[in-house]
Short mmCIF file of N, CA and C in Angstrom, two decimals:
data_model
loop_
_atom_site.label_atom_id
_atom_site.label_comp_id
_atom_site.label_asym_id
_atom_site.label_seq_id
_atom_site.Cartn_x
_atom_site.Cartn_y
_atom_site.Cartn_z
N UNK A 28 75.63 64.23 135.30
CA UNK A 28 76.24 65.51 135.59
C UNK A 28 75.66 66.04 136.90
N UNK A 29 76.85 66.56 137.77
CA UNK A 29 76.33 66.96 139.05
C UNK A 29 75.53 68.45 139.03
N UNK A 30 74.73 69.11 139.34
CA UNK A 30 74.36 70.29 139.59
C UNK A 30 75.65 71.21 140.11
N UNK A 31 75.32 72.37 139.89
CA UNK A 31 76.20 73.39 139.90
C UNK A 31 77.05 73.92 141.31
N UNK A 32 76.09 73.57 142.06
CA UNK A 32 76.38 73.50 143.75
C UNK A 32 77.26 71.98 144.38
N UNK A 33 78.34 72.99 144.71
CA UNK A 33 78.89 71.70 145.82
C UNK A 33 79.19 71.76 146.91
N UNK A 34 79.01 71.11 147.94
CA UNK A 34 78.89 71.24 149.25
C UNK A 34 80.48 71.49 150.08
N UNK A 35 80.54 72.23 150.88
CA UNK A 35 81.80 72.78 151.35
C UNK A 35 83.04 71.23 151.65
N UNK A 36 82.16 70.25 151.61
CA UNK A 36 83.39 69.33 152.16
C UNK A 36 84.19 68.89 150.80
N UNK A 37 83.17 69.03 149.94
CA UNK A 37 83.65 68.66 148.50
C UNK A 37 84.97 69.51 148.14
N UNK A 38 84.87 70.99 148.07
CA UNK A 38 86.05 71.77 147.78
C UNK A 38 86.43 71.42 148.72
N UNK A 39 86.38 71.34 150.14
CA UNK A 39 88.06 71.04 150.49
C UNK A 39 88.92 70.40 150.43
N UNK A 40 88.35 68.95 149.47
CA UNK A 40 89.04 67.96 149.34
C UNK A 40 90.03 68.19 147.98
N UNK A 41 89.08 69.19 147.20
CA UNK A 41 89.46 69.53 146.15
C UNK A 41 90.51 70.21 146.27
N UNK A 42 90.25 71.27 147.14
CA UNK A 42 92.08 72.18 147.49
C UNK A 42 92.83 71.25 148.02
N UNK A 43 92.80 70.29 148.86
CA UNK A 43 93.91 69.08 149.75
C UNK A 43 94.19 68.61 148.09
N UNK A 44 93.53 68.42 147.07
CA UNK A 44 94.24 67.19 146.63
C UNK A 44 95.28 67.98 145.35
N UNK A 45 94.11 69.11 145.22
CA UNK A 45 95.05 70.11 144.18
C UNK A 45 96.53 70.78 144.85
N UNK A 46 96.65 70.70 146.14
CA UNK A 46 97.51 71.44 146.20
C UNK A 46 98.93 70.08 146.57
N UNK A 47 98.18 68.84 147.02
CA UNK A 47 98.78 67.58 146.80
C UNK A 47 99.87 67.20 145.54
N UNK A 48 99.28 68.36 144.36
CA UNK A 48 99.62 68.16 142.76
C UNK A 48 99.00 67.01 142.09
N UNK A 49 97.49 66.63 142.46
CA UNK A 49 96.88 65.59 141.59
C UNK A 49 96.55 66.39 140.32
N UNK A 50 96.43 66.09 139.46
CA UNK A 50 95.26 66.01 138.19
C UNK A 50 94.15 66.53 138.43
N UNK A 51 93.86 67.17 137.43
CA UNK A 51 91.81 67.38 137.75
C UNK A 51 91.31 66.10 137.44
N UNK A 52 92.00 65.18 136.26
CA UNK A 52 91.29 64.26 136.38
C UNK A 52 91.11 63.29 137.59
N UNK A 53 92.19 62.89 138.36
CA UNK A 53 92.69 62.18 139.28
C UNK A 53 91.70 62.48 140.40
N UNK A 54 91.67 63.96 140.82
CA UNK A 54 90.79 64.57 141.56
C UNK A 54 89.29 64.36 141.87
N UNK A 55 89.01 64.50 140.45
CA UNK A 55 87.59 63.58 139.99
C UNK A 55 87.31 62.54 140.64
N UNK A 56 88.32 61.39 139.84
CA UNK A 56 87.74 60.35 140.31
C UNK A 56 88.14 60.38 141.84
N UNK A 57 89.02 60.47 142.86
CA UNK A 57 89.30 60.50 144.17
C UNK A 57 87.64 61.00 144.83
N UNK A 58 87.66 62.35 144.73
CA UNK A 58 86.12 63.18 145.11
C UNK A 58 84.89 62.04 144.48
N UNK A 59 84.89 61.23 143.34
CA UNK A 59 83.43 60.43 143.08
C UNK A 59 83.31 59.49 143.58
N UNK A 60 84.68 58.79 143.66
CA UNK A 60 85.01 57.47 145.18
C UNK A 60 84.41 57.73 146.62
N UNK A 61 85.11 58.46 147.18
CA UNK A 61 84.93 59.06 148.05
C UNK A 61 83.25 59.47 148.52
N UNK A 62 82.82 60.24 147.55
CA UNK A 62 81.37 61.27 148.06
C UNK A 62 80.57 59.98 147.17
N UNK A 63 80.78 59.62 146.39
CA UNK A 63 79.55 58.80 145.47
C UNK A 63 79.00 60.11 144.28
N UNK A 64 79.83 61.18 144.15
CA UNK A 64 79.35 61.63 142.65
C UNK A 64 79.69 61.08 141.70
N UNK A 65 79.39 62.06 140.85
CA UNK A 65 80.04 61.74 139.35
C UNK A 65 80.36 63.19 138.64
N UNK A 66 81.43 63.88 139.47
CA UNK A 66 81.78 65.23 138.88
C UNK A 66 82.76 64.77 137.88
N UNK A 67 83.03 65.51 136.81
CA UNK A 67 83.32 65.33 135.20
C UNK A 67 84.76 66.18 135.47
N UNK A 68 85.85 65.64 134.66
CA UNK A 68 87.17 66.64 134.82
C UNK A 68 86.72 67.82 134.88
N UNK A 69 86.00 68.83 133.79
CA UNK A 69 85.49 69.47 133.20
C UNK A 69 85.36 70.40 135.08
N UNK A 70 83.81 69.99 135.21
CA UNK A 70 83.47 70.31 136.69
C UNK A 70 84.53 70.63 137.64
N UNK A 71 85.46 69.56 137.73
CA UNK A 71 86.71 69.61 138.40
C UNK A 71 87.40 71.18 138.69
N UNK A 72 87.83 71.07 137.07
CA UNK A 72 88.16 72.08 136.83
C UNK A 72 87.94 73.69 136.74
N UNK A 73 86.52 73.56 136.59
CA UNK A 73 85.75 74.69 136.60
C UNK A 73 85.70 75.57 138.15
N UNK A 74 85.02 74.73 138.82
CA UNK A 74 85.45 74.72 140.44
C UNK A 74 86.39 75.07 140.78
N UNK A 75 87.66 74.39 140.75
CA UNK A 75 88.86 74.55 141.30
C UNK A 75 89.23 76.31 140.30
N UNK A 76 88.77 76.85 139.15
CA UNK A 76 89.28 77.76 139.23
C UNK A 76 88.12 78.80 139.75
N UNK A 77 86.79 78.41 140.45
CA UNK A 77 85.83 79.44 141.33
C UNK A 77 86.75 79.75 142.29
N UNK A 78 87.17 78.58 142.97
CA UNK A 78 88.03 78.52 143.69
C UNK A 78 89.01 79.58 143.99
N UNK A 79 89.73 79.95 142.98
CA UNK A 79 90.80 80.72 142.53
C UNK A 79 92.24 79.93 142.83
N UNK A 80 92.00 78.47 142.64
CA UNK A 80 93.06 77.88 142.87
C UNK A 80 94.36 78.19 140.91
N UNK A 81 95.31 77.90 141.28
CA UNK A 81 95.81 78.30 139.77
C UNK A 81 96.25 77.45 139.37
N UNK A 82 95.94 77.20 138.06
CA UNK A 82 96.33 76.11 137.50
C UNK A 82 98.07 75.26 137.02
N UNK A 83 98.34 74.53 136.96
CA UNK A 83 99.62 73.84 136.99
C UNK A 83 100.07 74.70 135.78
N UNK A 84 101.68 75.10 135.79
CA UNK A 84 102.18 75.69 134.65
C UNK A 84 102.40 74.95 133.25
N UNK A 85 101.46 75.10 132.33
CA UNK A 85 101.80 73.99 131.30
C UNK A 85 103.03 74.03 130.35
N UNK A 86 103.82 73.32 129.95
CA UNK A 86 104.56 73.64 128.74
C UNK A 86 104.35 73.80 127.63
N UNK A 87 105.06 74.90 127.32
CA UNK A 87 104.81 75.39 126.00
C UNK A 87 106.17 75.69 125.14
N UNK A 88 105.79 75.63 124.24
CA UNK A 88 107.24 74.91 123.15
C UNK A 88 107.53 76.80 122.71
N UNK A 89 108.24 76.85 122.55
CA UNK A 89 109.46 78.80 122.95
C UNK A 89 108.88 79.17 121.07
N UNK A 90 108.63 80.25 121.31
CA UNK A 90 108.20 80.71 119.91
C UNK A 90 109.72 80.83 118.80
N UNK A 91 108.86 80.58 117.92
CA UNK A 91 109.90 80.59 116.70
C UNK A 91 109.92 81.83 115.49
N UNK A 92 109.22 82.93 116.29
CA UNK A 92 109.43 83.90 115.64
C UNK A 92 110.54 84.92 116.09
N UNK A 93 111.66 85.36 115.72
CA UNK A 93 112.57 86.35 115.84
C UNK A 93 112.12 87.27 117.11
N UNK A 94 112.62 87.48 117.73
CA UNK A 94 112.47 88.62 118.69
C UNK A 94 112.59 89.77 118.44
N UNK A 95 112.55 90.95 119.29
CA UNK A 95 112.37 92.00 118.74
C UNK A 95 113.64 92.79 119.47
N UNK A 96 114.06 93.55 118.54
CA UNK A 96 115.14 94.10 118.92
C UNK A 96 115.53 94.93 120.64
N UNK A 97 116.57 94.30 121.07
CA UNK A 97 116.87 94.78 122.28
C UNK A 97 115.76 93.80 123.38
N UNK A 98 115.18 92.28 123.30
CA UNK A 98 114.62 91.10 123.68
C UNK A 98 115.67 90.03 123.93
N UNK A 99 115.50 89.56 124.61
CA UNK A 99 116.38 88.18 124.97
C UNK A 99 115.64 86.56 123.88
N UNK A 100 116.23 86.41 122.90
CA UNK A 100 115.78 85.50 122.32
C UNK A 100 115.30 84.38 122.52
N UNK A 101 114.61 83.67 123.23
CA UNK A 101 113.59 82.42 123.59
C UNK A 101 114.19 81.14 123.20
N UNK A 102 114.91 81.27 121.66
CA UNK A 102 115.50 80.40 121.09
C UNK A 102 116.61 79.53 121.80
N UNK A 103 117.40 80.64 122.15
CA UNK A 103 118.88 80.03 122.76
C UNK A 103 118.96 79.12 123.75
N UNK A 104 118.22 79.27 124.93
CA UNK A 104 118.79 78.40 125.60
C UNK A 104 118.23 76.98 125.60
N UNK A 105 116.90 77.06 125.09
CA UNK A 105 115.90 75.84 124.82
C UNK A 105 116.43 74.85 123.36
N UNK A 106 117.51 75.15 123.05
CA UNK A 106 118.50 74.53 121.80
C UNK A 106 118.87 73.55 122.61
N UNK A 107 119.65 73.92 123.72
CA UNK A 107 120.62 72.64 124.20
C UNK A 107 119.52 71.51 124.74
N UNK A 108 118.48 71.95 125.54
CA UNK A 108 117.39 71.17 126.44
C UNK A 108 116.25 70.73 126.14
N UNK A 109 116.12 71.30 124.75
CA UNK A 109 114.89 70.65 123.79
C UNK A 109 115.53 70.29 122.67
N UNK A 110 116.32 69.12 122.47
CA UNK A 110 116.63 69.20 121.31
C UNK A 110 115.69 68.54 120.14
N UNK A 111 114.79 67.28 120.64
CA UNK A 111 113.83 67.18 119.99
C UNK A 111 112.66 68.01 119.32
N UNK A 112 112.83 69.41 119.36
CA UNK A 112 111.89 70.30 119.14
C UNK A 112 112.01 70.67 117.82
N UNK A 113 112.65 70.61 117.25
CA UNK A 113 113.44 70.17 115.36
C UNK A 113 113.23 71.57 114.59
N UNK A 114 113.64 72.61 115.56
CA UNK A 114 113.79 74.09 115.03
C UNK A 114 114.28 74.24 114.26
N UNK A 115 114.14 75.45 113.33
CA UNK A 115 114.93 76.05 112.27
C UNK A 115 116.53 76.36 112.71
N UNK A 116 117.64 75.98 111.67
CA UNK A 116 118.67 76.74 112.14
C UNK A 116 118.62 77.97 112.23
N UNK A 117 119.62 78.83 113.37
CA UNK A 117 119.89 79.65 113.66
C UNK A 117 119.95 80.82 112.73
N UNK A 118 120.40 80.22 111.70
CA UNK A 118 120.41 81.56 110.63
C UNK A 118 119.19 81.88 110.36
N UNK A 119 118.58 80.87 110.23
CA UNK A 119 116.78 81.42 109.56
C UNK A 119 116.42 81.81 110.55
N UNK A 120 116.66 82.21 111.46
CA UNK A 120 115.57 83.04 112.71
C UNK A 120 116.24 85.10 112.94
N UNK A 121 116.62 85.16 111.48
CA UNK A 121 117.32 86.57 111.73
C UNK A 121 116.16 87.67 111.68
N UNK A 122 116.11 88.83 112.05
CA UNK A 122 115.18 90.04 112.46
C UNK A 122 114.57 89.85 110.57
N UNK A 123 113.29 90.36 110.92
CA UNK A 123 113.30 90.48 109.07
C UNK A 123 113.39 92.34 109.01
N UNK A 124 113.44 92.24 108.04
CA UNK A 124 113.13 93.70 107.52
C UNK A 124 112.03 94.78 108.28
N UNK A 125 112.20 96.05 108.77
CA UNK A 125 111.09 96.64 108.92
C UNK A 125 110.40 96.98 107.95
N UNK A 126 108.78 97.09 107.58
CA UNK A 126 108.25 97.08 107.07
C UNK A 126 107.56 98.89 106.19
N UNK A 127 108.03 99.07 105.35
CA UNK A 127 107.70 99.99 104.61
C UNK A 127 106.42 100.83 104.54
N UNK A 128 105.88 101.34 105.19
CA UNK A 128 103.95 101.68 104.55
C UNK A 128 103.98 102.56 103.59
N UNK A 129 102.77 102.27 102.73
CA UNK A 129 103.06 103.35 101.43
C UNK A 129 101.89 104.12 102.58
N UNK A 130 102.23 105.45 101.80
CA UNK A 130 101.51 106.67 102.42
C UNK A 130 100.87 107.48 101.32
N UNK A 131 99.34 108.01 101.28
CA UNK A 131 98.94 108.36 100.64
C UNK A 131 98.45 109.77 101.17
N UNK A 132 98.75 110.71 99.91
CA UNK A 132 98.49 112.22 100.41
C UNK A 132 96.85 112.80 100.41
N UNK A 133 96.39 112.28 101.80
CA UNK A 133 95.14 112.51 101.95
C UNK A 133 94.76 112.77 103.35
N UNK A 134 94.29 113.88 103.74
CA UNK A 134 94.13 114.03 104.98
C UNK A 134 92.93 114.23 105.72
N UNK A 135 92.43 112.61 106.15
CA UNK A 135 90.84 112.50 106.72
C UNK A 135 90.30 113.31 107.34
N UNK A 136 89.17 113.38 107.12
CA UNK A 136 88.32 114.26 108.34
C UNK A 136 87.84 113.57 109.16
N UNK A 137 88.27 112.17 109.69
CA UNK A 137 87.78 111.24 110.57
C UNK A 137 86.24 111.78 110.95
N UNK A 138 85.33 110.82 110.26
CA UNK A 138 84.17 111.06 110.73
C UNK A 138 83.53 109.87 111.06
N UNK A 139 82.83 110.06 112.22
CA UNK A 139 82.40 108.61 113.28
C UNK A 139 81.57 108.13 112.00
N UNK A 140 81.03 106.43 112.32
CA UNK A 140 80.31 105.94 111.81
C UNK A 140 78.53 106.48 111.38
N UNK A 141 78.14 107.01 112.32
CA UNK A 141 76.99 107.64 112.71
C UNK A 141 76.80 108.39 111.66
N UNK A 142 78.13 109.69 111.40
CA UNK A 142 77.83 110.67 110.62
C UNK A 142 77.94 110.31 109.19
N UNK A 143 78.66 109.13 109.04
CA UNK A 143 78.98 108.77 107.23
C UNK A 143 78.00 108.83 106.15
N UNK A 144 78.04 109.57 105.71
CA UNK A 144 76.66 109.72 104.34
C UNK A 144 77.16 108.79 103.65
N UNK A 145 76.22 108.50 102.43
CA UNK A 145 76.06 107.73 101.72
C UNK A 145 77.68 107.95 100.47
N UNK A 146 77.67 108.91 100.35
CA UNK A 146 78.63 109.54 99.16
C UNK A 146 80.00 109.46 99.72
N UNK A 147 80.44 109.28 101.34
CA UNK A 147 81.84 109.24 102.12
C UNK A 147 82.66 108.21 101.70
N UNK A 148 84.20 108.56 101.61
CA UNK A 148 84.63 107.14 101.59
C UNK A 148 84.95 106.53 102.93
N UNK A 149 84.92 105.19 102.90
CA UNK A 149 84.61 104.32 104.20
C UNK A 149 85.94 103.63 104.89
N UNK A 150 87.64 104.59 104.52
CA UNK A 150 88.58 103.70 104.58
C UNK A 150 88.65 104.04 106.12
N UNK A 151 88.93 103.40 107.12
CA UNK A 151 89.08 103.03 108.44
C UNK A 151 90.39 103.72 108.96
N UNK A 152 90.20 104.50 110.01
CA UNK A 152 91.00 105.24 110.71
C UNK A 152 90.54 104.90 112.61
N UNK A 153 91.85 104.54 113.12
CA UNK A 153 91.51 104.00 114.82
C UNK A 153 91.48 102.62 114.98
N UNK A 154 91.35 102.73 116.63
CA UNK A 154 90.62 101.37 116.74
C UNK A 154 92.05 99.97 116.83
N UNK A 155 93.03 100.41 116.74
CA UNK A 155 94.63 99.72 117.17
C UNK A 155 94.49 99.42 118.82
N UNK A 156 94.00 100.38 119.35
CA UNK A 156 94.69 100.02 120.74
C UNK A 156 92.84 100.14 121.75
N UNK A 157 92.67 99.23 122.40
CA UNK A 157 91.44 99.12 123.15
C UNK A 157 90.88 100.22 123.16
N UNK A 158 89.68 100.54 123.32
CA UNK A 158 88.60 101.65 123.47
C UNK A 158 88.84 102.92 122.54
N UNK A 159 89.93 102.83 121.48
CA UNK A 159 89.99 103.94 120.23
C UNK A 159 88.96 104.02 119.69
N UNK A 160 88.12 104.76 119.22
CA UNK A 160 87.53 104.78 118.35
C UNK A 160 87.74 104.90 116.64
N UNK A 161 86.82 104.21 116.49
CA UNK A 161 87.34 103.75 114.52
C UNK A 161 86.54 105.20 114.00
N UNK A 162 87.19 105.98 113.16
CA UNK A 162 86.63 106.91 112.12
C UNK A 162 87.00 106.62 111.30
N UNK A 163 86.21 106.88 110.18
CA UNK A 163 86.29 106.83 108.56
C UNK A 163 86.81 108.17 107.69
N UNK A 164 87.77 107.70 106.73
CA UNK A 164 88.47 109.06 105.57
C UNK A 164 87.50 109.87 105.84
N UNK A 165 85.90 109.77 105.04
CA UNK A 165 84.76 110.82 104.97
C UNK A 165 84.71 111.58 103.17
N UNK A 166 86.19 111.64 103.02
CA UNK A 166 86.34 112.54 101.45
C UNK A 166 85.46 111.48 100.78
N UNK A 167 85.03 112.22 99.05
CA UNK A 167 84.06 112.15 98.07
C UNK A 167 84.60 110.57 97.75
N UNK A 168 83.42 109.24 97.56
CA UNK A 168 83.56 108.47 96.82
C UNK A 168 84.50 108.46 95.60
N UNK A 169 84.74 107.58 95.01
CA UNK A 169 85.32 107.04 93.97
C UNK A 169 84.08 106.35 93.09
N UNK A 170 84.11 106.55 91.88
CA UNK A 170 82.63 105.68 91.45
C UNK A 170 82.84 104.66 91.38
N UNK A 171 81.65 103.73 91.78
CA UNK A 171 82.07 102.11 91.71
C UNK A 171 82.71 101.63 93.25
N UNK A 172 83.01 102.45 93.96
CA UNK A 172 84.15 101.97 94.83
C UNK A 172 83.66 102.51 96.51
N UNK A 173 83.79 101.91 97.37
CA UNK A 173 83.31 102.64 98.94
C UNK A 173 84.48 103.31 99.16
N UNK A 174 85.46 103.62 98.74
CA UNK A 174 87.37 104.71 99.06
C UNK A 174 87.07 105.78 97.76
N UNK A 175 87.90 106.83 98.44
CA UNK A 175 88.20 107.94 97.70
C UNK A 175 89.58 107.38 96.81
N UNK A 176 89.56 108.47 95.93
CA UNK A 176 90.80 107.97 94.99
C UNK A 176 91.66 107.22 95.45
N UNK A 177 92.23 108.13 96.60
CA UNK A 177 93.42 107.98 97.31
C UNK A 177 94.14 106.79 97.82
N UNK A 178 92.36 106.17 98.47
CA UNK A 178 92.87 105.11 99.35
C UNK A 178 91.97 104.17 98.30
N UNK A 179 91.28 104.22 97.54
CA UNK A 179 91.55 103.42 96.47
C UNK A 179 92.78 102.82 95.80
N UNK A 180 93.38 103.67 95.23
CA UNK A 180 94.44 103.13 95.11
C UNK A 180 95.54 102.17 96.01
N UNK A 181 95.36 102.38 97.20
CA UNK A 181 96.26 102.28 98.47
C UNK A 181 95.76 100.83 98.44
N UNK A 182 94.39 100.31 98.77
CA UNK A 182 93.80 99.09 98.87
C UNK A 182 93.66 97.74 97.50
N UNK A 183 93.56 98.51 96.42
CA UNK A 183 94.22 97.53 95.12
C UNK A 183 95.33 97.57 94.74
N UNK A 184 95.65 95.85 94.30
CA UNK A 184 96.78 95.75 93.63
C UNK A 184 97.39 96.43 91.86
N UNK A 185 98.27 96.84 92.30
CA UNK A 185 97.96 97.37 90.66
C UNK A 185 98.13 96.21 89.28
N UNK A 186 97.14 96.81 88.58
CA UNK A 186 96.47 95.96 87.33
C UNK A 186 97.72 95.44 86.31
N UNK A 187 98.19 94.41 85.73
CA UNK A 187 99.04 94.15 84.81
C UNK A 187 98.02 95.16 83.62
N UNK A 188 99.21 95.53 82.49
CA UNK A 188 98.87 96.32 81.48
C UNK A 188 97.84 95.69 80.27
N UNK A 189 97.61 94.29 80.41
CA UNK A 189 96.72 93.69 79.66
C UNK A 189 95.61 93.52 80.40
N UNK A 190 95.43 93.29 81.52
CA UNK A 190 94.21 93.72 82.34
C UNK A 190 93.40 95.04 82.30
N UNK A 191 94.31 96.10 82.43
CA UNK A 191 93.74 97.25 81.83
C UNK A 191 92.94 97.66 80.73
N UNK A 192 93.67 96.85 79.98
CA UNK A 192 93.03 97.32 78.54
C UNK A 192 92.02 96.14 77.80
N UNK A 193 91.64 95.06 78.41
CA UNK A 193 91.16 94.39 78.17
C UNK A 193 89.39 95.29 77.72
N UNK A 194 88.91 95.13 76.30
CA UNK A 194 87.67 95.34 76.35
C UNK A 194 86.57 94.26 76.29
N UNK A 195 85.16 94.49 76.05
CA UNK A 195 84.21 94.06 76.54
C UNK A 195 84.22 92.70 75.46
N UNK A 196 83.59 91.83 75.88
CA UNK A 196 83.79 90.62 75.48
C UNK A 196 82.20 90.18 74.87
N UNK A 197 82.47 89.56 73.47
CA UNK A 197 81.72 89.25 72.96
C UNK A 197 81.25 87.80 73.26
N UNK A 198 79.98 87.30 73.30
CA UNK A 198 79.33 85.87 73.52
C UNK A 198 78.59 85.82 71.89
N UNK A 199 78.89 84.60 71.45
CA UNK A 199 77.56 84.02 70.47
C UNK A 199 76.80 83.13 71.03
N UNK A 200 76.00 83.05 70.60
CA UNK A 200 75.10 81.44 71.09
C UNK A 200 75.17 80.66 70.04
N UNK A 201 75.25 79.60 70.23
CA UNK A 201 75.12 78.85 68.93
C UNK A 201 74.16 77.71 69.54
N UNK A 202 73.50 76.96 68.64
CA UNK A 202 72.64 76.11 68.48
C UNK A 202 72.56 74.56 68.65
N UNK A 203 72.04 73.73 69.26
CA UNK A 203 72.73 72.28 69.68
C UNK A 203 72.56 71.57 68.73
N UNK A 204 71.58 71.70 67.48
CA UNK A 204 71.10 71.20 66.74
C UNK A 204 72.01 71.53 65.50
#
């Protein structure tokens, strides 16, 4: 492995050959022929983006999730020109449903992490979009539970009716002998 420093004749061969459209690998070996290193694709690559050279556009196979309303669908035209790409038919790629939130009648006192006592509930408010800050509900515990009623409920699934009522369960021991 070469050290981290390379000498100015080195990158320029590196921009001549990158902008030639070689390979980083190709590049490599051309530059270790050439100079007598042994720089690694890796190196190559690393360099060439100190450089700020930009890298070749790679292909990438068109997403297969539905678009979003009032989007130009990704799907369509990559049907006729990829046909090996063995997509879903057309029908299965329809908008799904917007999504429902249940809403619970509780209105946080968003309190930072710092201030949360021991007794707060801990359900998470913020923090969606970069540099938000996350506050917590803050209302009275639930026993047993880090959420207030509210969002207790909100966060479990509800119990089948034999789960509920299930009581405490007896053990015997019995004897091997």
């Amino acid at each position: 492995m070469e050290p981290g420093h390379w000498p100015s004749e080195h990158s320029d061969v590196l921009r001549d050959y990158f902008l030639k459209g070689m390979s980083y690998a190709e590049i490599g070996r051309q530059i270790n022929a050439r100079f007598g290193t042994a720089y690694s694709r890796n190196a190559v690559v690393g360099r060439a983006k100190r450089l700020g050279l930009a890298a070749p556009a790679r292909m990438t196979s068109p997403s297969i999730v539905p678009s979003l309303l009032g989007e130009a669908c990704l799907l369509s035209p990559g049907r006729q020109t990829l046909p090996y790409l063995n997509l879903p038919p057309k029908s299965a790629l329809k908008p799904a449903a917007p999504v429902k939130w249940r809403c619970v009648g509780v209105q946080p006192r968003l309190v930072s992490l710092v201030e949360l006592e021991p007794g707060d509930c801990r359900y998470p408010y913020g923090g969606d979009r970069d540099g938000e800050e996350i506050t917590f509900c803050g209302h009275p515990l639930q026993p047993g539970s880090s959420y207030c009623a509210p969002h207790l409920r909100l966060t479990r699934r509800p119990a089948t009716g034999s789960a509920r009522n299930a009581g405490p369960v007896l053990l015997r021991l019995v004897s091997a002998a």
